[in-house]
Tab-separated table of C-alpha atoms in Angstrom:
chain	number	residue	atom	x	y	z
U	208	UNK	CA	35.165	-12.059	-17.199
U	209	UNK	CA	32.003	-10.790	-15.419
U	210	UNK	CA	29.356	-13.346	-14.473
U	211	UNK	CA	25.840	-12.896	-13.116
U	212	UNK	CA	25.327	-13.338	-9.403
U	213	UNK	CA	23.131	-16.428	-9.026
U	214	UNK	CA	21.302	-14.790	-6.110
U	215	UNK	CA	20.444	-11.336	-7.425
U	216	UNK	CA	21.489	-11.427	-11.088
U	217	UNK	CA	23.832	-8.456	-10.755
U	218	UNK	CA	27.084	-8.664	-12.783
U	219	UNK	CA	30.114	-9.505	-10.649
U	220	UNK	CA	33.768	-9.900	-11.607
U	221	UNK	CA	34.621	-12.023	-8.573
U	222	UNK	CA	33.077	-15.068	-6.969
U	223	UNK	CA	32.575	-15.547	-3.246
U	224	UNK	CA	32.170	-18.614	-1.019
U	225	UNK	CA	33.013	-20.866	-3.967
U	226	UNK	CA	30.108	-19.824	-6.201
U	227	UNK	CA	29.028	-17.054	-8.533
U	228	UNK	CA	27.762	-14.656	-5.873
U	229	UNK	CA	28.422	-10.922	-5.694
U	230	UNK	CA	30.013	-9.289	-2.654
U	231	UNK	CA	26.765	-7.544	-1.629
U	232	UNK	CA	24.792	-10.812	-1.469
U	233	UNK	CA	27.672	-12.570	0.308
U	234	UNK	CA	27.874	-9.839	2.991
U	235	UNK	CA	24.056	-9.891	3.308
U	236	UNK	CA	24.143	-13.674	3.850
U	237	UNK	CA	26.870	-13.542	6.494
U	238	UNK	CA	24.984	-10.847	8.421
U	239	UNK	CA	21.566	-12.486	8.260
U	240	UNK	CA	22.114	-16.234	8.036
U	241	UNK	CA	21.047	-16.905	11.678
U	242	UNK	CA	18.148	-14.451	11.719
U	243	UNK	CA	14.453	-15.418	11.556
U	244	UNK	CA	13.158	-13.319	8.676
U	245	UNK	CA	9.679	-13.139	7.182
U	246	UNK	CA	8.784	-13.236	3.464
U	247	UNK	CA	6.969	-10.122	2.275
U	248	UNK	CA	4.496	-12.378	0.425
U	249	UNK	CA	4.162	-14.699	3.383
U	250	UNK	CA	5.044	-17.978	1.645
U	251	UNK	CA	8.490	-17.532	0.052
U	252	UNK	CA	6.720	-17.084	-3.291
U	253	UNK	CA	9.003	-14.340	-4.601
U	254	UNK	CA	12.134	-16.414	-4.153
U	255	UNK	CA	11.972	-17.582	-7.784
U	256	UNK	CA	13.136	-14.311	-9.204
U	257	UNK	CA	16.491	-12.589	-8.552
U	258	UNK	CA	15.145	-9.055	-8.577
U	259	UNK	CA	12.780	-9.763	-5.752
U	260	UNK	CA	15.767	-10.446	-3.506
U	261	UNK	CA	16.175	-6.721	-2.920
U	262	UNK	CA	12.533	-6.294	-1.925
U	263	UNK	CA	12.387	-9.340	0.336
U	264	UNK	CA	15.213	-10.103	2.754
U	265	UNK	CA	13.814	-13.554	3.597
U	266	UNK	CA	13.776	-14.674	-0.040
U	267	UNK	CA	17.208	-13.197	-0.734
U	268	UNK	CA	18.568	-15.175	2.199
U	269	UNK	CA	16.775	-18.412	1.197
U	270	UNK	CA	17.942	-18.036	-2.399
U	271	UNK	CA	21.540	-17.742	-1.224
U	272	UNK	CA	21.175	-20.784	1.034
U	273	UNK	CA	19.588	-22.835	-1.743
U	274	UNK	CA	22.348	-22.094	-4.227
U	275	UNK	CA	25.049	-22.612	-1.605
U	276	UNK	CA	23.636	-26.031	-0.692
U	277	UNK	CA	23.093	-27.052	-4.306
U	278	UNK	CA	26.690	-26.362	-5.261
U	279	UNK	CA	28.359	-27.047	-1.912
U	280	UNK	CA	30.228	-30.136	-3.114
U	281	UNK	CA	30.608	-31.904	-6.393
U	282	UNK	CA	32.279	-34.959	-4.953
U	283	UNK	CA	30.530	-38.198	-4.128
U	284	UNK	CA	30.280	-37.633	-0.389
U	285	UNK	CA	26.942	-37.120	1.354
U	286	UNK	CA	26.786	-34.619	4.177
U	287	UNK	CA	25.049	-36.233	7.235
U	288	UNK	CA	23.875	-32.815	8.428
U	289	UNK	CA	22.310	-31.861	5.115
U	290	UNK	CA	20.797	-35.322	4.601
U	291	UNK	CA	18.965	-34.830	7.923
U	292	UNK	CA	17.259	-31.714	6.617
U	293	UNK	CA	13.521	-32.384	6.033
U	294	UNK	CA	13.033	-33.677	2.469
U	295	UNK	CA	10.286	-31.263	1.532
U	296	UNK	CA	12.438	-28.365	2.740
U	297	UNK	CA	15.324	-29.616	0.554
U	298	UNK	CA	13.035	-29.943	-2.453
U	299	UNK	CA	11.688	-26.416	-1.976
U	300	UNK	CA	15.135	-24.852	-1.654
U	301	UNK	CA	16.547	-26.583	-4.711
U	302	UNK	CA	13.396	-26.134	-6.783
U	303	UNK	CA	13.738	-22.405	-6.283
U	304	UNK	CA	17.450	-22.512	-7.183
U	305	UNK	CA	16.553	-24.561	-10.286
U	306	UNK	CA	13.955	-21.940	-11.223
U	307	UNK	CA	16.594	-19.166	-11.058
U	308	UNK	CA	18.935	-21.294	-13.188
U	309	UNK	CA	16.260	-21.971	-15.851
U	310	UNK	CA	15.034	-18.386	-16.010
U	311	UNK	CA	18.478	-16.833	-16.450
U	312	UNK	CA	19.572	-19.458	-19.004
U	313	UNK	CA	16.378	-19.181	-21.059
U	314	UNK	CA	16.483	-15.418	-21.178
U	315	UNK	CA	20.143	-15.531	-22.186
U	316	UNK	CA	19.090	-17.727	-25.122
U	317	UNK	CA	16.802	-14.904	-26.204
U	318	UNK	CA	19.571	-12.328	-25.788
U	319	UNK	CA	17.955	-10.753	-22.714
U	320	UNK	CA	20.330	-9.374	-20.091
U	321	UNK	CA	18.396	-8.188	-17.061
U	322	UNK	CA	18.863	-4.826	-15.393
U	323	UNK	CA	18.330	-5.731	-11.744
U	324	UNK	CA	17.689	-2.080	-10.773
U	325	UNK	CA	14.385	-2.046	-12.681
U	326	UNK	CA	11.092	-3.276	-11.206
U	327	UNK	CA	10.532	-6.938	-11.938
U	328	UNK	CA	7.531	-8.084	-13.966
U	329	UNK	CA	7.659	-11.700	-15.109
U	330	UNK	CA	4.744	-11.139	-17.494
U	331	UNK	CA	6.932	-8.937	-19.654
U	332	UNK	CA	9.338	-11.856	-20.166
U	333	UNK	CA	6.795	-14.594	-20.923
U	334	UNK	CA	6.271	-15.206	-24.654
U	335	UNK	CA	4.201	-17.793	-26.619
U	336	UNK	CA	5.826	-21.233	-26.786
U	337	UNK	CA	7.045	-22.586	-30.103
U	338	UNK	CA	8.841	-25.799	-31.021
U	339	UNK	CA	12.318	-24.255	-31.082
U	340	UNK	CA	12.003	-22.356	-27.802
U	341	UNK	CA	10.627	-25.430	-26.052
U	342	UNK	CA	13.243	-27.756	-27.494
U	343	UNK	CA	16.197	-25.575	-26.488
U	344	UNK	CA	14.684	-24.899	-23.080
U	345	UNK	CA	14.241	-28.632	-22.461
U	346	UNK	CA	18.037	-28.980	-22.646
U	347	UNK	CA	18.316	-26.343	-19.935
U	348	UNK	CA	15.737	-28.141	-17.799
U	349	UNK	CA	17.589	-31.447	-18.079
U	350	UNK	CA	20.904	-29.767	-17.183
U	351	UNK	CA	19.213	-28.084	-14.229
U	352	UNK	CA	17.759	-31.382	-12.948
U	353	UNK	CA	21.208	-32.992	-13.028
U	354	UNK	CA	22.551	-29.970	-11.145
U	355	UNK	CA	19.949	-29.758	-8.388
U	356	UNK	CA	18.517	-33.273	-7.930
U	357	UNK	CA	21.668	-34.388	-6.047
U	358	UNK	CA	20.986	-31.710	-3.427
U	359	UNK	CA	17.343	-32.827	-3.083
U	360	UNK	CA	18.264	-36.510	-2.874
U	361	UNK	CA	21.971	-36.887	-1.918
U	362	UNK	CA	22.143	-40.575	-2.843
U	363	UNK	CA	21.660	-39.583	-6.478
U	364	UNK	CA	25.320	-38.498	-6.506
U	365	UNK	CA	26.658	-42.012	-6.074
U	366	UNK	CA	24.338	-43.805	-8.492
U	367	UNK	CA	25.764	-45.218	-11.747
U	368	UNK	CA	25.334	-42.849	-14.684
U	369	UNK	CA	22.876	-45.240	-16.322
U	370	UNK	CA	20.598	-45.057	-13.263
U	371	UNK	CA	20.904	-41.292	-13.129
U	372	UNK	CA	19.772	-40.987	-16.724
U	373	UNK	CA	16.969	-43.486	-16.154
U	374	UNK	CA	15.611	-41.375	-13.298
U	375	UNK	CA	15.928	-38.055	-15.125
U	376	UNK	CA	14.338	-39.422	-18.309
U	377	UNK	CA	11.501	-40.857	-16.276
U	378	UNK	CA	11.034	-37.600	-14.361
U	379	UNK	CA	11.466	-34.776	-16.820
U	380	UNK	CA	7.931	-34.761	-18.307
U	381	UNK	CA	5.989	-35.111	-15.064
U	382	UNK	CA	8.215	-32.538	-13.431
U	383	UNK	CA	7.366	-30.208	-16.311
U	384	UNK	CA	3.630	-30.824	-15.749
U	385	UNK	CA	3.757	-30.195	-11.977
U	386	UNK	CA	6.049	-27.178	-12.351
U	387	UNK	CA	3.740	-25.685	-15.008
U	388	UNK	CA	0.647	-26.111	-12.815
U	389	UNK	CA	2.369	-24.490	-9.816
U	390	UNK	CA	3.574	-21.524	-11.832
U	391	UNK	CA	0.216	-21.034	-13.573
U	392	UNK	CA	-1.363	-21.034	-10.115
U	393	UNK	CA	1.132	-18.466	-8.866
U	394	UNK	CA	0.750	-16.194	-11.894
U	395	UNK	CA	-2.945	-16.449	-12.774
U	396	UNK	CA	-4.691	-17.921	-9.724
U	397	UNK	CA	-6.569	-21.166	-9.313
U	398	UNK	CA	-9.438	-20.118	-11.593
U	399	UNK	CA	-7.171	-19.499	-14.602
U	400	UNK	CA	-5.791	-22.802	-15.849
U	401	UNK	CA	-6.206	-22.051	-19.527
U	402	UNK	CA	-2.461	-21.881	-19.791
U	403	UNK	CA	0.480	-24.285	-19.766
U	404	UNK	CA	4.138	-23.374	-19.568
U	405	UNK	CA	6.057	-24.716	-22.545
U	406	UNK	CA	9.266	-23.802	-20.752
U	407	UNK	CA	10.168	-21.525	-17.847
U	408	UNK	CA	9.706	-18.338	-19.901
U	409	UNK	CA	7.261	-19.465	-22.641
U	410	UNK	CA	3.579	-20.285	-22.339
U	411	UNK	CA	0.886	-22.144	-24.297
U	412	UNK	CA	-2.640	-20.748	-24.452
U	413	UNK	CA	-5.781	-21.237	-26.524
U	414	UNK	CA	-4.727	-18.268	-28.623
U	415	UNK	CA	-1.112	-19.293	-29.240
U	416	UNK	CA	-1.207	-23.055	-29.435
U	417	UNK	CA	-2.033	-23.288	-33.170
U	418	UNK	CA	1.270	-21.511	-33.903
U	419	UNK	CA	3.357	-23.834	-31.747
U	420	UNK	CA	4.849	-25.682	-34.738
U	421	UNK	CA	5.659	-22.566	-36.766
U	422	UNK	CA	9.403	-23.377	-36.497
U	423	UNK	CA	9.309	-27.214	-36.339
U	424	UNK	CA	11.725	-29.332	-38.479
U	425	UNK	CA	9.152	-30.207	-41.186
U	426	UNK	CA	6.261	-27.859	-41.922
U	427	UNK	CA	4.403	-30.307	-44.183
U	428	UNK	CA	2.029	-31.556	-41.476
U	429	UNK	CA	2.426	-28.669	-39.003
U	430	UNK	CA	-1.298	-27.804	-39.080
U	431	UNK	CA	-2.256	-31.396	-38.292
U	432	UNK	CA	0.228	-31.487	-35.434
U	433	UNK	CA	-1.155	-28.210	-34.095
U	434	UNK	CA	-4.739	-29.572	-34.099
U	435	UNK	CA	-3.483	-32.656	-32.248
U	436	UNK	CA	-1.753	-30.675	-29.545
U	437	UNK	CA	-4.810	-28.376	-29.244
U	438	UNK	CA	-6.999	-31.392	-28.478
U	439	UNK	CA	-4.537	-32.742	-25.931
U	440	UNK	CA	-4.267	-29.301	-24.356
U	441	UNK	CA	-8.005	-29.237	-23.697
U	442	UNK	CA	-7.934	-32.812	-22.359
U	443	UNK	CA	-5.096	-31.885	-20.009
U	444	UNK	CA	-6.258	-28.543	-18.722
U	445	UNK	CA	-9.821	-29.237	-17.601
U	446	UNK	CA	-9.164	-32.315	-15.369
U	447	UNK	CA	-6.082	-30.743	-13.789
U	448	UNK	CA	-7.905	-27.468	-13.199
U	449	UNK	CA	-10.840	-29.331	-11.603
U	450	UNK	CA	-8.663	-31.327	-9.218
U	451	UNK	CA	-6.514	-28.363	-8.226
U	452	UNK	CA	-9.592	-26.230	-7.511
U	453	UNK	CA	-10.960	-29.023	-5.329
U	454	UNK	CA	-7.702	-29.892	-3.561
U	455	UNK	CA	-6.227	-26.348	-3.391
U	456	UNK	CA	-2.644	-27.545	-2.766
U	457	UNK	CA	-0.204	-25.507	-0.760
U	458	UNK	CA	3.353	-24.796	-1.877
U	459	UNK	CA	4.636	-27.525	0.435
U	460	UNK	CA	2.201	-30.022	-1.045
U	461	UNK	CA	3.440	-29.126	-4.552
U	462	UNK	CA	7.001	-29.793	-3.317
U	463	UNK	CA	5.850	-33.136	-1.937
U	464	UNK	CA	4.277	-33.958	-5.289
U	465	UNK	CA	7.569	-33.250	-7.023
U	466	UNK	CA	9.409	-35.580	-4.652
U	467	UNK	CA	6.875	-38.390	-4.925
U	468	UNK	CA	6.830	-38.053	-8.726
U	469	UNK	CA	10.634	-38.407	-8.893
U	470	UNK	CA	10.470	-41.737	-7.057
U	471	UNK	CA	7.439	-43.120	-8.910
U	472	UNK	CA	8.184	-45.823	-11.492
U	473	UNK	CA	5.488	-47.042	-13.860
U	474	UNK	CA	7.070	-47.454	-17.283
U	475	UNK	CA	10.657	-48.292	-16.445
U	476	UNK	CA	12.473	-51.276	-15.040
U	477	UNK	CA	14.649	-49.958	-12.198
U	478	UNK	CA	17.238	-51.911	-10.227
U	479	UNK	CA	16.531	-53.311	-6.788
U	480	UNK	CA	18.701	-50.521	-5.354
U	481	UNK	CA	16.573	-47.853	-6.977
U	482	UNK	CA	13.336	-49.553	-5.889
U	483	UNK	CA	14.526	-49.655	-2.276
U	484	UNK	CA	15.666	-46.023	-2.440
U	485	UNK	CA	12.337	-44.983	-3.960
U	486	UNK	CA	10.335	-46.799	-1.347
U	487	UNK	CA	12.309	-45.125	1.436
U	488	UNK	CA	11.941	-41.644	-0.018
U	489	UNK	CA	8.230	-42.013	-0.720
U	490	UNK	CA	7.679	-43.252	2.824
U	491	UNK	CA	9.735	-40.353	4.253
U	492	UNK	CA	7.810	-37.725	2.272
U	493	UNK	CA	4.474	-39.231	3.328
U	494	UNK	CA	5.687	-39.331	6.930
U	495	UNK	CA	6.598	-35.639	6.818
U	496	UNK	CA	3.201	-34.776	5.444
U	497	UNK	CA	1.485	-36.978	8.048
U	498	UNK	CA	3.338	-35.246	10.847
U	499	UNK	CA	2.393	-31.826	9.500
U	500	UNK	CA	-1.264	-32.801	8.964
U	501	UNK	CA	-1.597	-34.327	12.446
U	502	UNK	CA	-0.658	-31.001	14.025
U	503	UNK	CA	-2.692	-28.851	11.676
U	504	UNK	CA	-5.691	-30.928	10.470
U	505	UNK	CA	-5.897	-33.926	12.766
U	506	UNK	CA	-5.111	-37.560	11.943
U	507	UNK	CA	-8.324	-38.422	10.099
U	508	UNK	CA	-8.412	-35.337	7.896
U	509	UNK	CA	-4.668	-35.633	7.314
U	510	UNK	CA	-5.001	-39.216	6.079
U	511	UNK	CA	-7.734	-38.105	3.686
U	512	UNK	CA	-5.566	-35.215	2.503
U	513	UNK	CA	-2.734	-37.598	1.647
U	514	UNK	CA	-5.150	-39.710	-0.378
U	515	UNK	CA	-6.291	-36.635	-2.312
U	516	UNK	CA	-2.679	-35.628	-2.962
U	517	UNK	CA	-1.908	-39.067	-4.379
U	518	UNK	CA	-5.013	-38.764	-6.647
U	519	UNK	CA	-3.670	-35.474	-7.910
U	520	UNK	CA	-0.343	-37.160	-8.625
U	521	UNK	CA	-2.194	-39.747	-10.720
U	522	UNK	CA	-3.824	-36.942	-12.733
U	523	UNK	CA	-0.409	-35.493	-13.473
U	524	UNK	CA	0.755	-38.957	-14.586
U	525	UNK	CA	-2.259	-39.115	-16.910
U	526	UNK	CA	-1.218	-35.787	-18.368
U	527	UNK	CA	2.322	-37.102	-18.862
U	528	UNK	CA	0.965	-40.157	-20.752
U	529	UNK	CA	-1.096	-37.880	-23.042
U	530	UNK	CA	1.994	-35.877	-23.842
U	531	UNK	CA	4.040	-38.975	-24.636
U	532	UNK	CA	1.349	-40.248	-27.015
U	533	UNK	CA	1.389	-36.892	-28.775
U	534	UNK	CA	5.180	-36.923	-29.097
U	535	UNK	CA	4.973	-40.216	-31.038
U	536	UNK	CA	2.344	-38.677	-33.337
U	537	UNK	CA	4.415	-35.540	-33.868
U	538	UNK	CA	7.410	-37.673	-34.813
U	539	UNK	CA	5.367	-39.585	-37.384
U	540	UNK	CA	4.111	-36.261	-38.823
U	541	UNK	CA	7.667	-34.892	-39.056
U	542	UNK	CA	6.972	-32.077	-36.603
U	543	UNK	CA	9.500	-33.775	-34.255
U	544	UNK	CA	12.698	-35.305	-35.586
U	545	UNK	CA	15.097	-37.764	-33.969
U	546	UNK	CA	16.965	-34.958	-32.257
U	547	UNK	CA	13.878	-33.407	-30.628
U	548	UNK	CA	14.742	-33.591	-26.928
U	549	UNK	CA	11.326	-34.454	-25.567
U	550	UNK	CA	10.918	-37.233	-28.136
U	551	UNK	CA	14.458	-38.561	-27.784
U	552	UNK	CA	14.221	-38.787	-23.985
U	553	UNK	CA	10.916	-40.632	-24.197
U	554	UNK	CA	12.224	-43.546	-26.275
U	555	UNK	CA	12.469	-46.589	-24.055
């Protein structure tokens, strides 16, 4: 049965190197894996999207590497070589692989099969968010996090299932907030934060938000729920937009934010093992940033930059708290039911 190549999206009837990769991408990888290639955009920004692989050799190669690493082993062993890879680099590679996974899965839900020979335009695939699209896509996001987090943080593989779920439940909303901000920045620029991604392929805007609950479980209080989410949307967008304009984070700094957010515990009671692991990873990510800043900005400016990054993380946490408060309201109004994924995962 044909499957889609995880690198380029082209149908393939055979798998190569132990994963769903077509022969063309596998041959390309073997010929180019040791070469120093350059991204056509200059910052590996087109790596998210399979069709761009044909236009950019660097991103095609990095996409193959990311998927190969993410699925390299499903056992409980941890590769010493891979665990020595810089953490921010691991996060970037697997974030991009996760993005491919989410995009393909969400479009499949909508019955969209991509023709990889046509020019790629993400804007043609983005539609307004609604309850049902967001709820189904959240399941994909959770599955993707379980798939790719172990490659970002190898120790995750050997944690008890209860601890794995604790971490993913704690992380899924703030990941969504940071991911949305990064993708809005990529798509619309830093002066256009009047949008919020409801999922990987759906978006919330001033114009569409009042229709978000058009397909929610109980329509009785849908208009009240819509007014509530509209108010929260405005309270979320302006502070985040202001801080991002001021801080102007790079892609690597967004990756660092994602890593720090994963190991930040405010509203849960983790085990001593998780606390120790979190402390080590946070320290390692900060150390990587410090090393980079010392060589590029100098020690004093680098220290200030880390402080600003942590302030931005706190703003994302504030956004997450606003969303959680709304989820409780939506449940009381009937717009969310007990099986709504975002609500269900937020119950402590």
